[in-house]
Amino acid sequence: MNFRVSPMPNQPSPVFSSAEFRSAMRHVPGAVSIVTTGVRPGRHGLTLTAGCSLSTEPSSVLVCVNKSAGGHETIKQSGSFCWNILTADHAELAKKFAGQDGSKGDIRFADGLWRQLTTGAPSLIEAICSFDCRVSGSYDAGSHTIFVGEVVAQTTNLDREPLVYVNGEFTVPKR
């Protein structure tokens, strides 16, 4: 077993690498989603597991987007994004939007069935849920920006199995 203890106040912080942190986080299961933004031909999308519901009044979510991601600046400029929760059938689409095939920008939308809801950000028709959001806040968080989105439209397909990322691979939860 490998563990690190947080220091008491006024004591130096333990040193561990970002690679060690990333390795540990690979064991934390997360729902796989694609965050999309922009309109054709300037659409962008990226795969992420760092998103969650935030509030029901008003309905809002948060997504954590790497500042180096192609869609980061488009979210900031457009003031909107759509958070698409993927199904078990979307592993290849998740890989494409993660850039594993080398594609970038609008070409990633060649696969999947897409539509626009309210903001114009692409919504994946077959997603378990899609939350179309207007950015209501953004917060710097090191390598990422936390975008808070007020949900202005949503769709659901609740009869689908979710796609999960854990131990470095896409999988489906066991029942």
Tab-separated table of C-alpha atoms in Angstrom:
chain	number	residue	atom	x	y	z
A	1	MET	CA	0.000	0.000	0.000
A	2	ASN	CA	1.295	3.418	-0.929
A	3	PHE	CA	0.024	6.516	0.886
A	4	ARG	CA	0.891	10.111	1.627
A	5	VAL	CA	-0.192	12.048	4.692
A	6	SER	CA	-1.212	15.692	4.484
A	7	PRO	CA	1.033	17.909	6.601
A	8	MET	CA	-0.114	19.780	9.653
A	9	PRO	CA	-0.368	23.564	9.275
A	10	ASN	CA	3.024	25.311	9.087
A	11	GLN	CA	4.756	22.124	7.912
A	12	PRO	CA	6.158	21.699	4.414
A	13	SER	CA	3.909	19.914	1.917
A	14	PRO	CA	4.895	16.393	0.847
A	15	VAL	CA	6.247	16.255	-2.676
A	16	PHE	CA	4.611	13.940	-5.173
A	17	SER	CA	4.493	14.188	-8.913
A	18	SER	CA	1.555	14.992	-11.150
A	19	ALA	CA	2.160	11.569	-12.721
A	20	GLU	CA	1.585	9.920	-9.324
A	21	PHE	CA	-1.598	11.938	-8.861
A	22	ARG	CA	-2.814	11.108	-12.386
A	23	SER	CA	-2.073	7.417	-11.769
A	24	ALA	CA	-4.128	7.422	-8.570
A	25	MET	CA	-7.018	9.255	-10.248
A	26	ARG	CA	-7.211	6.593	-12.958
A	27	HIS	CA	-8.695	4.321	-10.297
A	28	VAL	CA	-11.546	6.700	-9.505
A	29	PRO	CA	-14.469	5.789	-11.775
A	30	GLY	CA	-16.080	8.639	-13.646
A	31	ALA	CA	-18.960	9.019	-16.067
A	32	VAL	CA	-17.619	9.676	-19.554
A	33	SER	CA	-18.972	12.731	-21.323
A	34	ILE	CA	-18.286	15.024	-24.239
A	35	VAL	CA	-18.441	18.756	-23.723
A	36	THR	CA	-19.231	20.629	-26.925
A	37	THR	CA	-19.263	24.292	-27.817
A	38	GLY	CA	-19.450	26.631	-30.780
A	39	VAL	CA	-21.323	26.461	-34.053
A	40	ARG	CA	-20.329	25.065	-37.445
A	41	PRO	CA	-17.622	25.403	-38.732
A	42	GLY	CA	-16.077	26.490	-35.424
A	43	ARG	CA	-17.403	23.654	-33.265
A	44	HIS	CA	-15.183	22.063	-30.665
A	45	GLY	CA	-15.639	19.120	-28.352
A	46	LEU	CA	-13.623	17.195	-25.817
A	47	THR	CA	-13.995	14.053	-23.748
A	48	LEU	CA	-13.991	14.475	-19.992
A	49	THR	CA	-14.896	12.770	-16.736
A	50	ALA	CA	-14.665	15.910	-14.587
A	51	GLY	CA	-18.250	17.108	-14.604
A	52	CYS	CA	-21.154	16.958	-12.173
A	53	SER	CA	-24.469	18.448	-11.191
A	54	LEU	CA	-24.169	21.523	-9.007
A	55	SER	CA	-27.594	22.881	-8.116
A	56	THR	CA	-31.274	22.309	-8.797
A	57	GLU	CA	-32.304	25.947	-8.166
A	58	PRO	CA	-31.265	27.124	-10.656
A	59	SER	CA	-30.492	23.904	-12.509
A	60	SER	CA	-26.741	24.024	-13.036
A	61	VAL	CA	-23.728	21.816	-13.696
A	62	LEU	CA	-19.983	22.232	-13.661
A	63	VAL	CA	-17.341	20.931	-16.033
A	64	CYS	CA	-13.575	21.140	-15.609
A	65	VAL	CA	-11.819	21.845	-18.908
A	66	ASN	CA	-8.077	21.745	-19.510
A	67	LYS	CA	-6.850	25.168	-20.625
A	68	SER	CA	-4.904	23.544	-23.473
A	69	ALA	CA	-8.039	21.892	-24.925
A	70	GLY	CA	-9.240	23.217	-28.265
A	71	GLY	CA	-12.694	23.994	-26.907
A	72	HIS	CA	-11.534	25.932	-23.852
A	73	GLU	CA	-11.335	29.337	-25.545
A	74	THR	CA	-14.513	28.709	-27.520
A	75	ILE	CA	-16.447	28.083	-24.285
A	76	LYS	CA	-15.081	31.358	-22.908
A	77	GLN	CA	-15.913	33.300	-26.083
A	78	SER	CA	-19.327	31.784	-26.802
A	79	GLY	CA	-20.448	31.683	-23.173
A	80	SER	CA	-22.080	28.307	-23.689
A	81	PHE	CA	-21.464	24.564	-23.742
A	82	CYS	CA	-23.397	21.305	-23.899
A	83	TRP	CA	-22.504	18.503	-21.494
A	84	ASN	CA	-23.323	15.154	-23.181
A	85	ILE	CA	-23.286	12.034	-20.951
A	86	LEU	CA	-22.202	9.048	-23.078
A	87	THR	CA	-23.717	5.586	-23.352
A	88	ALA	CA	-21.920	2.244	-23.401
A	89	ASP	CA	-22.041	2.381	-27.223
A	90	HIS	CA	-19.964	5.578	-27.391
A	91	ALA	CA	-16.446	4.325	-26.519
A	92	GLU	CA	-15.100	5.045	-30.012
A	93	LEU	CA	-16.685	8.503	-30.019
A	94	ALA	CA	-15.104	9.195	-26.616
A	95	LYS	CA	-11.703	8.221	-28.022
A	96	LYS	CA	-12.209	10.504	-31.046
A	97	PHE	CA	-13.125	13.502	-28.866
A	98	ALA	CA	-10.158	12.696	-26.610
A	99	GLY	CA	-7.969	13.208	-29.693
A	100	GLN	CA	-6.755	9.616	-29.812
A	101	ASP	CA	-7.231	9.513	-33.588
A	102	GLY	CA	-5.467	12.856	-34.137
A	103	SER	CA	-8.627	14.725	-35.178
A	104	LYS	CA	-9.338	18.258	-33.971
A	105	GLY	CA	-12.126	20.793	-34.190
A	106	ASP	CA	-15.230	20.378	-36.317
A	107	ILE	CA	-14.094	17.125	-37.996
A	108	ARG	CA	-14.767	15.245	-34.731
A	109	PHE	CA	-18.499	15.749	-35.329
A	110	ALA	CA	-18.456	13.548	-38.456
A	111	ASP	CA	-19.426	10.613	-36.202
A	112	GLY	CA	-22.545	10.580	-34.033
A	113	LEU	CA	-25.896	12.283	-34.565
A	114	TRP	CA	-25.895	15.915	-33.463
A	115	ARG	CA	-28.481	18.682	-33.081
A	116	GLN	CA	-28.713	22.123	-31.532
A	117	LEU	CA	-30.913	22.881	-28.558
A	118	THR	CA	-31.000	26.488	-27.254
A	119	THR	CA	-27.417	27.823	-27.191
A	120	GLY	CA	-26.286	26.338	-30.498
A	121	ALA	CA	-23.685	24.068	-28.868
A	122	PRO	CA	-23.900	20.551	-30.366
A	123	SER	CA	-26.089	18.077	-28.466
A	124	LEU	CA	-25.544	14.340	-29.026
A	125	ILE	CA	-28.945	12.852	-29.886
A	126	GLU	CA	-28.119	9.389	-28.453
A	127	ALA	CA	-26.599	10.636	-25.166
A	128	ILE	CA	-28.075	9.472	-21.862
A	129	CYS	CA	-28.524	13.158	-21.020
A	130	SER	CA	-27.470	16.363	-22.704
A	131	PHE	CA	-27.427	19.599	-20.720
A	132	ASP	CA	-27.306	22.731	-22.861
A	133	CYS	CA	-25.807	25.489	-20.709
A	134	ARG	CA	-25.030	29.174	-20.585
A	135	VAL	CA	-21.840	29.869	-18.634
A	136	SER	CA	-22.774	31.555	-15.362
A	137	GLY	CA	-19.294	31.488	-13.839
A	138	SER	CA	-15.741	30.362	-14.459
A	139	TYR	CA	-12.939	29.752	-11.998
A	140	ASP	CA	-9.225	29.270	-12.513
A	141	ALA	CA	-8.033	25.942	-11.119
A	142	GLY	CA	-4.399	25.397	-12.125
A	143	SER	CA	-4.260	23.547	-15.448
A	144	HIS	CA	-8.057	23.691	-15.788
A	145	THR	CA	-10.945	26.124	-15.720
A	146	ILE	CA	-14.095	25.196	-13.825
A	147	PHE	CA	-17.044	26.323	-15.934
A	148	VAL	CA	-20.405	26.579	-14.189
A	149	GLY	CA	-23.318	26.328	-16.574
A	150	GLU	CA	-26.948	27.196	-15.987
A	151	VAL	CA	-29.002	24.567	-17.821
A	152	VAL	CA	-31.277	26.201	-20.406
A	153	ALA	CA	-32.366	22.993	-22.198
A	154	GLN	CA	-31.894	19.263	-21.740
A	155	THR	CA	-32.679	15.926	-23.345
A	156	THR	CA	-32.730	12.437	-21.838
A	157	ASN	CA	-32.562	8.818	-23.020
A	158	LEU	CA	-32.651	7.075	-19.665
A	159	ASP	CA	-32.958	3.533	-21.044
A	160	ARG	CA	-29.257	3.442	-21.994
A	161	GLU	CA	-26.257	2.055	-20.081
A	162	PRO	CA	-23.601	4.648	-19.104
A	163	LEU	CA	-19.985	4.627	-20.250
A	164	VAL	CA	-17.480	4.817	-17.390
A	165	TYR	CA	-13.735	5.456	-17.328
A	166	VAL	CA	-11.706	3.564	-14.709
A	167	ASN	CA	-8.268	1.930	-14.587
A	168	GLY	CA	-7.307	3.679	-17.806
A	169	GLU	CA	-10.106	2.257	-19.954
A	170	PHE	CA	-13.698	2.761	-20.976
A	171	THR	CA	-16.122	0.224	-19.520
A	172	VAL	CA	-19.727	-0.361	-18.471
A	173	PRO	CA	-20.641	-0.662	-14.768
A	174	LYS	CA	-21.576	-4.147	-13.606
A	175	ARG	CA	-25.008	-4.568	-12.075
